[in-house]
Protein backbone atom coordinates (compact mmCIF):
# COMPACT_ATOMS: atom_id res chain seq x y z
CA UNK A 1 0.00 0.00 0.00
CA UNK A 2 1.25 3.50 -0.80
CA UNK A 3 2.42 5.36 2.28
CA UNK A 4 4.47 8.42 3.15
CA UNK A 5 6.95 9.09 5.89
CA UNK A 6 5.73 12.32 7.43
CA UNK A 7 7.98 14.39 9.66
CA UNK A 8 6.28 16.13 12.56
CA UNK A 9 8.68 18.75 13.87
CA UNK A 10 8.63 20.29 17.31
CA UNK A 11 8.45 24.08 17.35
CA UNK A 12 10.61 26.06 19.78
CA UNK A 13 8.42 27.90 22.28
CA UNK A 14 8.49 31.59 23.31
CA UNK A 15 10.58 30.65 26.38
CA UNK A 16 13.29 28.79 24.44
CA UNK A 17 16.46 29.03 26.55
CA UNK A 18 19.84 27.53 27.36
CA UNK A 19 19.84 26.18 30.89
CA UNK A 20 22.62 23.58 30.83
CA UNK A 21 20.29 20.88 32.09
CA UNK A 22 21.54 17.83 30.21
CA UNK A 23 24.44 16.02 31.81
CA UNK A 24 26.09 13.99 29.04
CA UNK A 25 24.98 16.38 26.29
CA UNK A 26 28.11 18.45 25.59
CA UNK A 27 26.39 21.28 23.69
CA UNK A 28 23.83 21.82 26.45
CA UNK A 29 26.58 22.06 29.06
CA UNK A 30 28.76 24.33 26.91
CA UNK A 31 26.04 26.92 26.24
CA UNK A 32 24.48 26.92 29.70
CA UNK A 33 23.08 30.30 30.78
CA UNK A 34 23.89 32.04 27.51
CA UNK A 35 21.29 34.46 26.18
CA UNK A 36 18.97 32.68 23.77
CA UNK A 37 17.02 33.97 20.79
CA UNK A 38 13.59 32.27 20.86
CA UNK A 39 12.51 34.04 17.67
CA UNK A 40 15.45 32.64 15.73
CA UNK A 41 14.98 29.20 17.31
CA UNK A 42 11.37 29.05 16.10
CA UNK A 43 12.06 30.59 12.70
CA UNK A 44 15.06 28.34 11.99
CA UNK A 45 12.93 25.26 12.76
CA UNK A 46 10.00 26.55 10.73
CA UNK A 47 12.27 27.32 7.76
CA UNK A 48 13.44 23.70 7.74
CA UNK A 49 9.83 22.49 7.83
CA UNK A 50 8.91 24.80 4.94
CA UNK A 51 11.92 23.70 2.90
CA UNK A 52 10.98 20.03 3.25
CA UNK A 53 7.35 20.79 2.40
CA UNK A 54 8.56 22.70 -0.68
CA UNK A 55 10.56 19.62 -1.70
CA UNK A 56 7.27 17.73 -1.89
CA UNK A 57 7.39 15.97 1.49
CA UNK A 58 4.43 16.01 3.83
CA UNK A 59 5.45 18.04 6.86
CA UNK A 60 3.67 18.41 10.17
CA UNK A 61 4.26 20.53 13.25
CA UNK A 62 4.04 19.78 16.97
CA UNK A 63 3.17 22.66 19.29
CA UNK A 64 5.56 23.80 22.04
CA UNK A 65 4.92 22.76 25.62
CA UNK A 66 3.61 25.12 28.24
CA UNK A 67 6.51 26.68 30.10
CA UNK A 68 7.04 27.40 32.92
CA UNK A 69 5.51 24.24 34.33
CA UNK A 70 3.77 25.88 37.29
CA UNK A 71 1.87 22.73 38.12
CA UNK A 72 5.16 20.99 38.80
CA UNK A 73 6.31 23.86 41.02
CA UNK A 74 3.07 23.58 43.01
CA UNK A 75 3.47 19.81 43.21
CA UNK A 76 6.92 20.37 44.67
CA UNK A 77 5.54 22.58 47.43
CA UNK A 78 5.92 26.11 46.08
CA UNK A 79 2.98 28.25 47.14
CA UNK A 80 1.45 31.65 46.63
CA UNK A 81 0.68 33.53 43.45
CA UNK A 82 2.28 32.46 40.20
CA UNK A 83 4.91 35.19 40.45
CA UNK A 84 5.65 34.30 44.06
CA UNK A 85 6.13 30.67 43.13
CA UNK A 86 8.52 31.57 40.33
CA UNK A 87 10.55 33.97 42.48
CA UNK A 88 10.79 31.46 45.35
CA UNK A 89 11.79 28.58 43.08
CA UNK A 90 14.38 30.69 41.26
CA UNK A 91 15.92 31.71 44.57
CA UNK A 92 15.69 28.45 46.50
CA UNK A 93 16.34 25.82 43.83
CA UNK A 94 17.50 27.30 40.51
CA UNK A 95 17.89 23.78 39.06
CA UNK A 96 14.20 22.99 39.56
CA UNK A 97 13.18 26.45 38.41
CA UNK A 98 15.14 26.08 35.16
CA UNK A 99 13.88 22.55 34.62
CA UNK A 100 10.33 23.90 34.81
CA UNK A 101 11.29 26.36 32.09
CA UNK A 102 13.07 23.77 29.93
CA UNK A 103 13.01 24.15 26.17
CA UNK A 104 13.53 20.45 25.62
CA UNK A 105 10.07 19.42 24.41
CA UNK A 106 11.01 20.90 21.03
CA UNK A 107 13.04 17.75 20.23
CA UNK A 108 10.15 15.70 18.96
CA UNK A 109 12.31 12.64 18.25
CA UNK A 110 12.10 12.09 22.00
CA UNK A 111 8.35 12.60 22.24
CA UNK A 112 7.37 9.01 21.45
CA UNK A 113 8.12 5.79 19.62
CA UNK A 114 5.84 5.22 16.66
CA UNK A 115 5.14 2.00 14.75
CA UNK A 116 3.31 2.20 11.44
CA UNK A 117 0.26 0.07 10.73
CA UNK A 118 2.22 -2.03 8.24
CA UNK A 119 4.26 -3.43 11.16
CA UNK A 120 1.58 -3.96 13.81
CA UNK A 121 -0.75 -6.90 14.34
CA UNK A 122 -3.93 -4.82 14.44
CA UNK A 123 -2.72 -2.68 11.48
CA UNK A 124 -3.16 0.54 13.46
CA UNK A 125 -0.41 3.06 14.14
CA UNK A 126 0.90 2.72 17.71
CA UNK A 127 2.33 5.60 19.74
CA UNK A 128 4.10 5.30 23.09
CA UNK A 129 5.15 8.66 24.54
CA UNK A 130 8.65 8.39 26.01
CA UNK A 131 8.84 8.62 29.81
CA UNK A 132 12.16 10.52 29.58
CA UNK A 133 12.73 9.58 33.17
CA UNK A 134 16.54 9.88 33.26
CA UNK A 135 16.70 13.69 33.43
CA UNK A 136 14.26 15.63 35.59
CA UNK A 137 13.63 18.44 33.10
CA UNK A 138 12.72 15.95 30.39
CA UNK A 139 10.53 13.89 32.71
CA UNK A 140 8.07 16.82 32.70
CA UNK A 141 7.18 16.19 29.06
CA UNK A 142 5.25 12.90 28.62
CA UNK A 143 1.78 13.99 29.79
CA UNK A 144 1.48 17.00 27.48
CA UNK A 145 3.31 15.18 24.66
CA UNK A 146 0.65 12.52 24.89
CA UNK A 147 -2.20 15.07 24.93
CA UNK A 148 -0.77 16.86 21.89
CA UNK A 149 -0.39 13.57 19.99
CA UNK A 150 -4.02 12.77 20.82
CA UNK A 151 -5.13 16.11 19.33
CA UNK A 152 -3.26 15.35 16.10
CA UNK A 153 -4.00 11.62 15.77
CA UNK A 154 -7.53 11.33 17.14
CA UNK A 155 -9.26 8.56 15.26
CA UNK A 156 -9.13 5.30 17.23
CA UNK A 157 -9.82 3.38 14.07
CA UNK A 158 -6.30 4.24 12.92
CA UNK A 159 -4.33 5.37 15.96
CA UNK A 160 -3.53 3.68 19.29
CA UNK A 161 -2.02 5.72 22.12
CA UNK A 162 -0.28 3.83 24.91
CA UNK A 163 0.58 5.33 28.27
CA UNK A 164 4.28 6.05 28.84
CA UNK A 165 6.27 3.22 30.43
CA UNK A 166 6.67 3.23 34.24
CA UNK A 167 9.08 5.91 35.47
CA UNK A 168 11.69 3.54 36.82
CA UNK A 169 15.32 2.96 35.83
CA UNK A 170 14.36 -0.44 34.40
CA UNK A 171 12.29 1.28 31.74
CA UNK A 172 14.16 4.48 30.84
CA UNK A 173 12.77 5.43 27.47
CA UNK A 174 13.90 8.29 25.18
CA UNK A 175 11.59 7.52 22.28
CA UNK A 176 12.29 7.50 18.56
CA UNK A 177 15.80 8.94 18.98
CA UNK A 178 16.76 5.31 19.59
CA UNK A 179 14.49 3.66 17.07
CA UNK A 180 14.84 3.26 13.30
CA UNK A 181 12.62 1.45 10.87
CA UNK A 182 14.04 -0.23 7.77
CA UNK A 183 11.91 -1.11 4.76
CA UNK A 184 12.00 -1.40 0.99
CA UNK A 185 9.14 1.06 0.69
CA UNK A 186 7.29 2.88 3.47
CA UNK A 187 3.98 1.08 2.97
CA UNK A 188 5.19 -2.49 3.37
CA UNK A 189 6.17 -4.30 6.55
CA UNK A 190 9.48 -3.08 7.91
CA UNK A 191 12.11 -4.16 10.42
CA UNK A 192 12.04 -2.06 13.58
CA UNK A 193 15.44 -1.57 15.13
CA UNK A 194 15.67 -0.52 18.77
CA UNK A 195 19.02 0.74 20.06
CA UNK A 196 19.43 0.85 23.82
CA UNK A 197 22.15 2.30 26.04
CA UNK A 198 22.07 -0.19 28.89
CA UNK A 199 20.28 -3.16 30.42
CA UNK A 200 17.78 -1.97 33.00
CA UNK A 201 17.59 -5.08 35.18
CA UNK A 202 21.00 -6.68 34.88
CA UNK A 203 23.34 -3.76 35.35
CA UNK A 204 26.49 -5.88 35.23
CA UNK A 205 26.39 -5.50 31.43
CA UNK A 206 28.44 -2.90 29.57
CA UNK A 207 27.73 0.60 30.84
CA UNK A 208 29.24 4.03 30.19
CA UNK A 209 31.54 5.25 32.97
CA UNK A 210 30.82 8.98 33.06
CA UNK A 211 27.56 9.91 31.38
CA UNK A 212 24.14 8.28 31.75
CA UNK A 213 22.87 5.68 29.31
CA UNK A 214 19.36 7.03 29.00
CA UNK A 215 17.55 4.14 27.33
CA UNK A 216 17.14 0.52 28.39
CA UNK A 217 16.66 -2.76 26.59
CA UNK A 218 13.66 -3.44 28.80
CA UNK A 219 11.96 -0.23 27.62
CA UNK A 220 12.48 -1.19 23.98
CA UNK A 221 11.20 -4.72 24.56
CA UNK A 222 8.08 -3.41 26.30
CA UNK A 223 7.37 -1.08 23.37
CA UNK A 224 7.83 -3.88 20.84
CA UNK A 225 5.24 -5.90 22.81
CA UNK A 226 2.82 -2.99 23.23
CA UNK A 227 3.02 -2.16 19.53
CA UNK A 228 2.27 -5.79 18.65
CA UNK A 229 5.34 -6.06 16.45
CA UNK A 230 6.23 -9.34 14.80
CA UNK A 231 9.25 -10.69 16.76
CA UNK A 232 10.77 -11.83 13.46
CA UNK A 233 10.82 -8.22 12.35
CA UNK A 234 12.38 -6.62 15.43
CA UNK A 235 16.06 -6.10 16.21
CA UNK A 236 17.56 -4.92 19.50
CA UNK A 237 21.16 -3.72 19.69
CA UNK A 238 23.26 -1.91 22.23
CA UNK A 239 24.97 1.44 21.76
CA UNK A 240 28.69 1.46 22.34
CA UNK A 241 29.06 2.74 25.94
CA UNK A 242 32.34 4.41 24.95
CA UNK A 243 30.55 6.81 22.62
CA UNK A 244 27.96 7.70 25.27
CA UNK A 245 30.94 8.83 27.37
CA UNK A 246 32.00 11.03 24.45
CA UNK A 247 28.67 12.86 24.28
CA UNK A 248 26.48 10.49 22.26
CA UNK A 249 23.51 10.64 24.64
CA UNK A 250 21.06 9.31 22.03
CA UNK A 251 21.72 6.89 19.19
CA UNK A 252 20.55 9.49 16.66
CA UNK A 253 23.69 11.49 17.44
CA UNK A 254 25.78 8.71 15.83
CA UNK A 255 23.47 6.90 13.35
CA UNK A 256 20.53 7.55 11.06
CA UNK A 257 18.50 5.15 8.95
CA UNK A 258 15.97 5.49 6.16
CA UNK A 259 14.33 2.81 4.03
CA UNK A 260 17.10 0.26 3.32
CA UNK A 261 20.03 2.48 4.34
CA UNK A 262 21.86 2.76 7.65
CA UNK A 263 24.38 5.61 7.84
CA UNK A 264 26.48 5.42 11.01
CA UNK A 265 29.85 5.83 12.64
CA UNK A 266 31.97 2.70 13.01
CA UNK A 267 31.97 3.14 16.81
CA UNK A 268 28.21 3.57 17.19
CA UNK A 269 27.29 0.05 18.28
CA UNK A 270 28.67 -2.45 20.75
CA UNK A 271 28.56 -5.25 18.19
CA UNK A 272 28.20 -3.96 14.65
CA UNK A 273 28.62 -7.31 12.94
CA UNK A 274 25.77 -8.93 14.91
CA UNK A 275 23.55 -5.94 14.18
CA UNK A 276 24.26 -6.14 10.43
CA UNK A 277 23.53 -9.88 10.39
CA UNK A 278 20.29 -9.49 12.39
CA UNK A 279 19.04 -6.69 10.18
CA UNK A 280 19.85 -8.47 6.94
CA UNK A 281 18.30 -11.73 8.14
CA UNK A 282 15.08 -10.01 9.18
CA UNK A 283 14.85 -7.84 6.06
CA UNK A 284 13.65 -10.87 4.17
CA UNK A 285 12.88 -8.84 1.03
CA UNK A 286 16.35 -7.44 0.35
CA UNK A 287 19.58 -6.35 1.98
CA UNK A 288 20.37 -3.20 3.90
CA UNK A 289 22.92 -0.79 2.54
CA UNK A 290 25.30 0.02 5.40
CA UNK A 291 27.37 3.19 5.16
CA UNK A 292 29.91 2.93 7.95
CA UNK A 293 32.01 6.04 8.52
CA UNK A 294 35.49 5.29 9.81
CA UNK A 295 37.23 7.21 12.59
CA UNK A 296 39.93 8.13 10.07
CA UNK A 297 37.24 9.92 8.03
CA UNK A 298 35.45 11.54 10.96
CA UNK A 299 36.22 11.00 14.63
CA UNK A 300 33.48 10.57 17.24
CA UNK A 301 34.45 14.02 18.53
CA UNK A 302 33.95 15.53 15.07
CA UNK A 303 30.66 13.69 14.72
CA UNK A 304 29.44 15.08 18.05
CA UNK A 305 30.60 18.61 17.25
CA UNK A 306 29.14 18.69 13.75
CA UNK A 307 26.11 16.43 14.37
CA UNK A 308 26.78 14.75 11.02
CA UNK A 309 24.69 11.70 11.96
CA UNK A 310 21.87 13.80 13.36
CA UNK A 311 21.04 14.67 9.80
CA UNK A 312 17.68 13.59 8.45
CA UNK A 313 17.90 11.06 5.67
CA UNK A 314 14.91 11.57 3.41
CA UNK A 315 13.61 10.14 0.15
CA UNK A 316 12.11 12.55 -2.36
CA UNK A 317 9.22 11.48 -4.59
CA UNK A 318 11.77 10.99 -7.39
CA UNK A 319 13.37 8.29 -5.25
CA UNK A 320 16.46 10.42 -4.62
CA UNK A 321 17.82 10.07 -1.08
CA UNK A 322 19.27 13.20 0.49
CA UNK A 323 20.79 14.21 3.77
CA UNK A 324 19.36 17.21 5.63
CA UNK A 325 22.40 18.26 7.63
CA UNK A 326 23.09 21.03 10.14
CA UNK A 327 25.20 23.94 8.84
CA UNK A 328 27.89 22.91 11.33
CA UNK A 329 28.75 20.04 8.92
CA UNK A 330 29.53 22.52 6.16
CA UNK A 331 31.75 24.53 8.48
CA UNK A 332 33.79 21.54 9.65
CA UNK A 333 36.47 20.95 7.00
CA UNK A 334 36.85 17.19 7.52
CA UNK A 335 33.14 16.53 7.74
CA UNK A 336 32.55 18.61 4.61
CA UNK A 337 35.30 16.67 2.81
CA UNK A 338 33.68 13.42 3.84
CA UNK A 339 30.26 14.58 2.61
CA UNK A 340 31.74 15.68 -0.73
CA UNK A 341 33.20 12.21 -1.10
CA UNK A 342 29.95 10.52 0.02
CA UNK A 343 27.70 12.14 -2.57
CA UNK A 344 30.16 11.47 -5.40
CA UNK A 345 30.73 7.84 -4.49
CA UNK A 346 28.59 4.83 -5.25
CA UNK A 347 26.23 5.18 -2.26
CA UNK A 348 22.46 5.69 -2.12
CA UNK A 349 22.85 9.17 -0.54
CA UNK A 350 22.99 11.48 -3.53
CA UNK A 351 22.93 14.97 -2.11
CA UNK A 352 23.29 17.05 1.06
CA UNK A 353 21.43 20.19 2.07
CA UNK A 354 22.59 22.31 4.99
CA UNK A 355 20.29 24.13 7.40
CA UNK A 356 21.03 26.78 9.98
CA UNK A 357 19.57 25.41 13.21
CA UNK A 358 22.09 27.13 15.46
CA UNK A 359 19.70 27.82 18.34
CA UNK A 360 18.60 24.19 18.56
CA UNK A 361 22.16 22.94 18.04
CA UNK A 362 23.37 24.96 21.04
CA UNK A 363 21.17 22.73 23.19
CA UNK A 364 22.33 19.55 21.45
CA UNK A 365 19.40 19.26 19.03
CA UNK A 366 20.05 18.82 15.31
CA UNK A 367 17.69 18.26 12.35
CA UNK A 368 16.84 14.66 13.29
CA UNK A 369 16.18 15.54 16.96
CA UNK A 370 13.55 18.02 15.88
CA UNK A 371 11.33 15.55 14.08
CA UNK A 372 9.09 12.62 14.89
CA UNK A 373 8.56 10.32 11.92
CA UNK A 374 5.13 8.86 11.31
CA UNK A 375 4.46 6.64 8.31
CA UNK A 376 0.92 7.22 7.07
CA UNK A 377 -1.11 5.67 4.27
CA UNK A 378 -3.85 7.55 2.47
CA UNK A 379 -6.67 6.81 4.94
CA UNK A 380 -4.47 7.49 7.94
CA UNK A 381 -3.27 10.73 6.43
CA UNK A 382 -6.86 11.81 5.89
CA UNK A 383 -7.56 11.15 9.60
CA UNK A 384 -4.82 13.51 10.86
CA UNK A 385 -5.79 16.99 12.14
CA UNK A 386 -5.18 18.91 8.87
CA UNK A 387 -4.24 22.18 10.60
CA UNK A 388 -0.87 20.75 11.66
CA UNK A 389 0.41 20.35 8.10
CA UNK A 390 2.77 22.97 6.72
CA UNK A 391 1.65 24.56 3.49
CA UNK A 392 2.09 28.13 2.24
CA UNK A 393 -0.88 29.40 4.26
CA UNK A 394 0.01 27.72 7.54
CA UNK A 395 3.64 28.70 7.13
CA UNK A 396 2.71 32.36 6.63
CA UNK A 397 0.35 32.32 9.63
CA UNK A 398 2.94 30.71 11.86
CA UNK A 399 5.68 33.03 10.68
CA UNK A 400 3.50 36.07 11.48
CA UNK A 401 2.58 34.58 14.83
CA UNK A 402 6.26 34.09 15.75
CA UNK A 403 7.09 37.60 14.57
CA UNK A 404 4.34 39.03 16.74
CA UNK A 405 4.91 37.07 19.95
CA UNK A 406 8.53 35.98 20.26
CA UNK A 407 11.42 37.88 21.81
CA UNK A 408 14.75 38.00 20.06
CA UNK A 409 16.73 37.85 23.29
CA UNK A 410 16.01 36.00 26.49
CA UNK A 411 18.16 35.73 29.61
CA UNK A 412 17.66 34.00 32.95
CA UNK A 413 16.59 37.32 34.53
CA UNK A 414 13.56 37.58 32.25
CA UNK A 415 12.11 34.29 33.43
CA UNK A 416 10.58 35.52 36.71
CA UNK A 417 8.83 38.42 35.10
CA UNK A 418 5.03 38.07 35.29
CA UNK A 419 4.59 40.00 32.07
CA UNK A 420 6.66 37.32 30.31
CA UNK A 421 4.29 34.66 31.63
CA UNK A 422 1.34 36.58 30.19
CA UNK A 423 3.22 37.00 26.92
CA UNK A 424 3.82 33.22 26.65
CA UNK A 425 0.21 32.38 27.41
CA UNK A 426 -1.16 34.87 24.90
CA UNK A 427 1.08 33.34 22.23
CA UNK A 428 0.26 29.70 23.03
CA UNK A 429 -3.46 30.42 23.28
CA UNK A 430 -3.42 31.88 19.78
CA UNK A 431 -1.38 28.93 18.51
CA UNK A 432 -3.99 26.42 19.63
CA UNK A 433 -6.42 28.19 17.31
CA UNK A 434 -3.96 28.18 14.39
CA UNK A 435 -3.27 24.46 14.83
CA UNK A 436 -6.80 23.59 15.92
CA UNK A 437 -5.61 21.85 19.08
CA UNK A 438 -8.47 22.74 21.42
CA UNK A 439 -7.63 23.66 25.02
CA UNK A 440 -4.54 21.54 25.37
CA UNK A 441 -2.63 23.76 27.83
CA UNK A 442 -3.41 23.77 31.56
CA UNK A 443 -3.80 27.59 31.70
CA UNK A 444 -6.64 27.22 29.17
CA UNK A 445 -8.46 24.78 31.42
CA UNK A 446 -8.54 26.87 34.61
O1 LIG B 1 17.73 15.63 25.90
N1 LIG B 1 18.74 18.92 25.27
C1 LIG B 1 18.14 17.70 24.79
C2 LIG B 1 18.54 17.46 23.37
C3 LIG B 1 17.75 16.32 22.76
C4 LIG B 1 18.19 16.00 21.41
N2 LIG B 1 17.37 14.98 20.88
C5 LIG B 1 17.77 13.91 20.18
N3 LIG B 1 19.05 13.57 20.12
N4 LIG B 1 16.90 13.18 19.61
C6 LIG B 1 18.56 16.52 25.67
O2 LIG B 1 19.71 16.47 26.11
C7 LIG B 1 19.06 20.74 26.83
C8 LIG B 1 18.19 21.72 27.57
C9 LIG B 1 18.98 22.76 28.30
O3 LIG B 1 20.12 22.50 28.69
O4 LIG B 1 18.43 23.86 28.54
C10 LIG B 1 18.35 19.49 26.41
O5 LIG B 1 17.47 19.02 27.11
XYZ file of C-alpha atoms in Angstrom, residues 33-351:
319
model
C 23.078 30.298 30.776
C 23.888 32.039 27.509
C 21.293 34.459 26.180
C 18.965 32.679 23.766
C 17.019 33.968 20.787
C 13.588 32.272 20.863
C 12.508 34.040 17.674
C 15.454 32.639 15.735
C 14.979 29.202 17.311
C 11.374 29.054 16.101
C 12.064 30.587 12.696
C 15.059 28.337 11.988
C 12.932 25.262 12.758
C 9.996 26.549 10.730
C 12.271 27.323 7.763
C 13.438 23.701 7.735
C 9.830 22.494 7.827
C 8.906 24.799 4.944
C 11.916 23.698 2.896
C 10.976 20.025 3.254
C 7.350 20.788 2.397
C 8.555 22.700 -0.681
C 10.559 19.616 -1.699
C 7.266 17.727 -1.885
C 7.391 15.966 1.491
C 4.431 16.011 3.826
C 5.452 18.038 6.859
C 3.669 18.415 10.170
C 4.258 20.530 13.248
C 4.042 19.780 16.971
C 3.166 22.659 19.292
C 5.557 23.801 22.042
C 4.918 22.759 25.616
C 3.615 25.122 28.238
C 6.506 26.676 30.099
C 7.042 27.403 32.916
C 5.510 24.243 34.331
C 3.773 25.880 37.293
C 1.865 22.725 38.116
C 5.158 20.990 38.804
C 6.309 23.864 41.020
C 3.074 23.580 43.007
C 3.468 19.813 43.215
C 6.920 20.372 44.666
C 5.544 22.579 47.430
C 5.921 26.108 46.084
C 2.979 28.247 47.137
C 1.448 31.655 46.630
C 0.684 33.530 43.451
C 2.278 32.457 40.198
C 4.910 35.189 40.445
C 5.647 34.304 44.062
C 6.133 30.666 43.135
C 8.520 31.574 40.328
C 10.547 33.966 42.481
C 10.789 31.463 45.345
C 11.788 28.579 43.079
C 14.383 30.686 41.257
C 15.920 31.706 44.568
C 15.685 28.447 46.498
C 16.343 25.817 43.829
C 17.504 27.299 40.512
C 17.894 23.777 39.060
C 14.205 22.991 39.558
C 13.181 26.451 38.411
C 15.144 26.084 35.164
C 13.878 22.549 34.623
C 10.329 23.902 34.806
C 11.286 26.362 32.085
C 13.070 23.774 29.934
C 13.013 24.147 26.166
C 13.527 20.449 25.616
C 10.067 19.418 24.412
C 11.006 20.900 21.029
C 13.045 17.751 20.225
C 10.149 15.702 18.963
C 12.310 12.641 18.248
C 12.100 12.093 22.002
C 8.350 12.601 22.244
C 7.369 9.013 21.447
C 8.123 5.790 19.617
C 5.840 5.215 16.660
C 5.144 2.004 14.753
C 3.307 2.199 11.442
C 0.255 0.072 10.733
C 2.219 -2.035 8.239
C 4.259 -3.426 11.159
C 1.585 -3.961 13.809
C -0.748 -6.903 14.337
C -3.934 -4.816 14.443
C -2.724 -2.680 11.481
C -3.157 0.537 13.458
C -0.406 3.065 14.144
C 0.899 2.719 17.712
C 2.331 5.599 19.744
C 4.104 5.301 23.086
C 5.149 8.662 24.537
C 8.653 8.394 26.012
C 8.836 8.618 29.814
C 12.160 10.520 29.576
C 12.731 9.584 33.168
C 16.540 9.883 33.258
C 16.696 13.694 33.426
C 14.263 15.632 35.589
C 13.633 18.442 33.103
C 12.717 15.948 30.388
C 10.531 13.889 32.714
C 8.072 16.821 32.695
C 7.180 16.187 29.064
C 5.251 12.896 28.624
C 1.777 13.993 29.793
C 1.475 16.995 27.481
C 3.313 15.184 24.664
C 0.650 12.515 24.894
C -2.203 15.069 24.929
C -0.771 16.857 21.891
C -0.390 13.575 19.989
C -4.021 12.774 20.818
C -5.131 16.106 19.335
C -3.263 15.349 16.102
C -3.996 11.623 15.773
C -7.532 11.330 17.143
C -9.263 8.557 15.263
C -9.131 5.298 17.230
C -9.817 3.381 14.074
C -6.303 4.235 12.915
C -4.326 5.372 15.962
C -3.532 3.680 19.294
C -2.018 5.724 22.116
C -0.280 3.828 24.911
C 0.578 5.335 28.270
C 4.275 6.052 28.841
C 6.270 3.217 30.432
C 6.666 3.227 34.236
C 9.075 5.906 35.471
C 11.695 3.542 36.819
C 15.317 2.956 35.835
C 14.363 -0.444 34.404
C 12.287 1.283 31.740
C 14.163 4.478 30.838
C 12.772 5.429 27.466
C 13.898 8.289 25.180
C 11.593 7.516 22.282
C 12.291 7.497 18.564
C 15.804 8.943 18.975
C 16.762 5.314 19.590
C 14.488 3.658 17.070
C 14.837 3.255 13.300
C 12.625 1.447 10.870
C 14.042 -0.230 7.770
C 11.912 -1.111 4.762
C 12.000 -1.397 0.993
C 9.140 1.057 0.692
C 7.292 2.879 3.472
C 3.984 1.083 2.973
C 5.193 -2.486 3.366
C 6.169 -4.300 6.551
C 9.483 -3.084 7.912
C 12.109 -4.156 10.419
C 12.039 -2.060 13.577
C 15.441 -1.567 15.126
C 15.672 -0.524 18.772
C 19.016 0.745 20.058
C 19.428 0.852 23.822
C 22.146 2.298 26.043
C 22.066 -0.192 28.887
C 20.283 -3.159 30.416
C 17.781 -1.967 32.996
C 17.587 -5.075 35.179
C 21.001 -6.678 34.880
C 23.342 -3.755 35.348
C 26.494 -5.880 35.226
C 26.388 -5.504 31.428
C 28.442 -2.895 29.571
C 27.732 0.603 30.844
C 29.243 4.030 30.190
C 31.541 5.246 32.968
C 30.816 8.982 33.058
C 27.560 9.914 31.382
C 24.144 8.283 31.747
C 22.872 5.676 29.309
C 19.358 7.032 29.004
C 17.548 4.145 27.334
C 17.141 0.523 28.391
C 16.662 -2.760 26.586
C 13.657 -3.439 28.801
C 11.964 -0.231 27.620
C 12.482 -1.186 23.982
C 11.200 -4.722 24.565
C 8.077 -3.407 26.300
C 7.368 -1.081 23.374
C 7.831 -3.879 20.844
C 5.240 -5.902 22.814
C 2.823 -2.987 23.227
C 3.015 -2.160 19.529
C 2.267 -5.793 18.651
C 5.337 -6.064 16.446
C 6.230 -9.336 14.800
C 9.252 -10.691 16.761
C 10.768 -11.834 13.463
C 10.822 -8.218 12.346
C 12.377 -6.621 15.426
C 16.062 -6.104 16.212
C 17.562 -4.922 19.502
C 21.162 -3.723 19.694
C 23.262 -1.910 22.234
C 24.972 1.436 21.762
C 28.686 1.462 22.339
C 29.065 2.741 25.940
C 32.342 4.414 24.952
C 30.553 6.814 22.624
C 27.964 7.704 25.270
C 30.938 8.832 27.367
C 32.004 11.032 24.447
C 28.669 12.858 24.283
C 26.480 10.487 22.259
C 23.514 10.642 24.640
C 21.057 9.309 22.029
C 21.724 6.890 19.188
C 20.546 9.489 16.656
C 23.685 11.488 17.441
C 25.777 8.707 15.825
C 23.474 6.896 13.351
C 20.529 7.549 11.061
C 18.496 5.153 8.949
C 15.971 5.493 6.164
C 14.326 2.806 4.034
C 17.101 0.262 3.319
C 20.033 2.480 4.338
C 21.862 2.760 7.655
C 24.383 5.606 7.843
C 26.477 5.415 11.012
C 29.850 5.829 12.638
C 31.970 2.697 13.008
C 31.970 3.136 16.813
C 28.212 3.574 17.186
C 27.286 0.051 18.277
C 28.671 -2.451 20.746
C 28.555 -5.254 18.192
C 28.196 -3.955 14.646
C 28.621 -7.313 12.937
C 25.774 -8.931 14.908
C 23.545 -5.941 14.176
C 24.260 -6.138 10.431
C 23.533 -9.882 10.392
C 20.295 -9.491 12.385
C 19.040 -6.687 10.183
C 19.846 -8.468 6.941
C 18.304 -11.730 8.140
C 15.082 -10.009 9.184
C 14.855 -7.841 6.063
C 13.647 -10.872 4.165
C 12.882 -8.842 1.029
C 16.348 -7.442 0.353
C 19.575 -6.351 1.981
C 20.373 -3.204 3.904
C 22.923 -0.786 2.544
C 25.302 0.022 5.398
C 27.366 3.192 5.160
C 29.909 2.929 7.951
C 32.006 6.041 8.517
C 35.493 5.290 9.807
C 37.233 7.211 12.587
C 39.928 8.131 10.071
C 37.240 9.921 8.032
C 35.449 11.536 10.960
C 36.219 10.996 14.634
C 33.478 10.567 17.238
C 34.455 14.021 18.526
C 33.952 15.535 15.075
C 30.655 13.687 14.717
C 29.435 15.079 18.053
C 30.602 18.611 17.255
C 29.137 18.694 13.750
C 26.106 16.434 14.369
C 26.784 14.745 11.022
C 24.689 11.704 11.956
C 21.873 13.797 13.356
C 21.040 14.669 9.800
C 17.684 13.589 8.453
C 17.896 11.058 5.672
C 14.912 11.568 3.406
C 13.611 10.138 0.148
C 12.110 12.547 -2.358
C 9.223 11.481 -4.595
C 11.774 10.990 -7.393
C 13.372 8.290 -5.248
C 16.457 10.417 -4.623
C 17.821 10.075 -1.079
C 19.268 13.200 0.494
C 20.791 14.210 3.772
C 19.362 17.214 5.627
C 22.396 18.262 7.627
C 23.090 21.031 10.137
C 25.199 23.944 8.839
C 27.890 22.912 11.329
C 28.752 20.039 8.923
C 29.529 22.517 6.165
C 31.754 24.534 8.477
C 33.793 21.543 9.651
C 36.465 20.948 7.004
C 36.848 17.194 7.517
C 33.143 16.535 7.742
C 32.550 18.609 4.606
C 35.303 16.674 2.805
C 33.681 13.420 3.843
C 30.257 14.578 2.611
C 31.736 15.680 -0.727
C 33.196 12.210 -1.097
C 29.951 10.518 0.016
C 27.698 12.143 -2.569
C 30.162 11.467 -5.397
C 30.730 7.842 -4.492
C 28.587 4.827 -5.249
C 26.228 5.175 -2.257
C 22.457 5.694 -2.123
C 22.847 9.166 -0.535
C 22.994 11.481 -3.528
C 22.925 14.966 -2.108
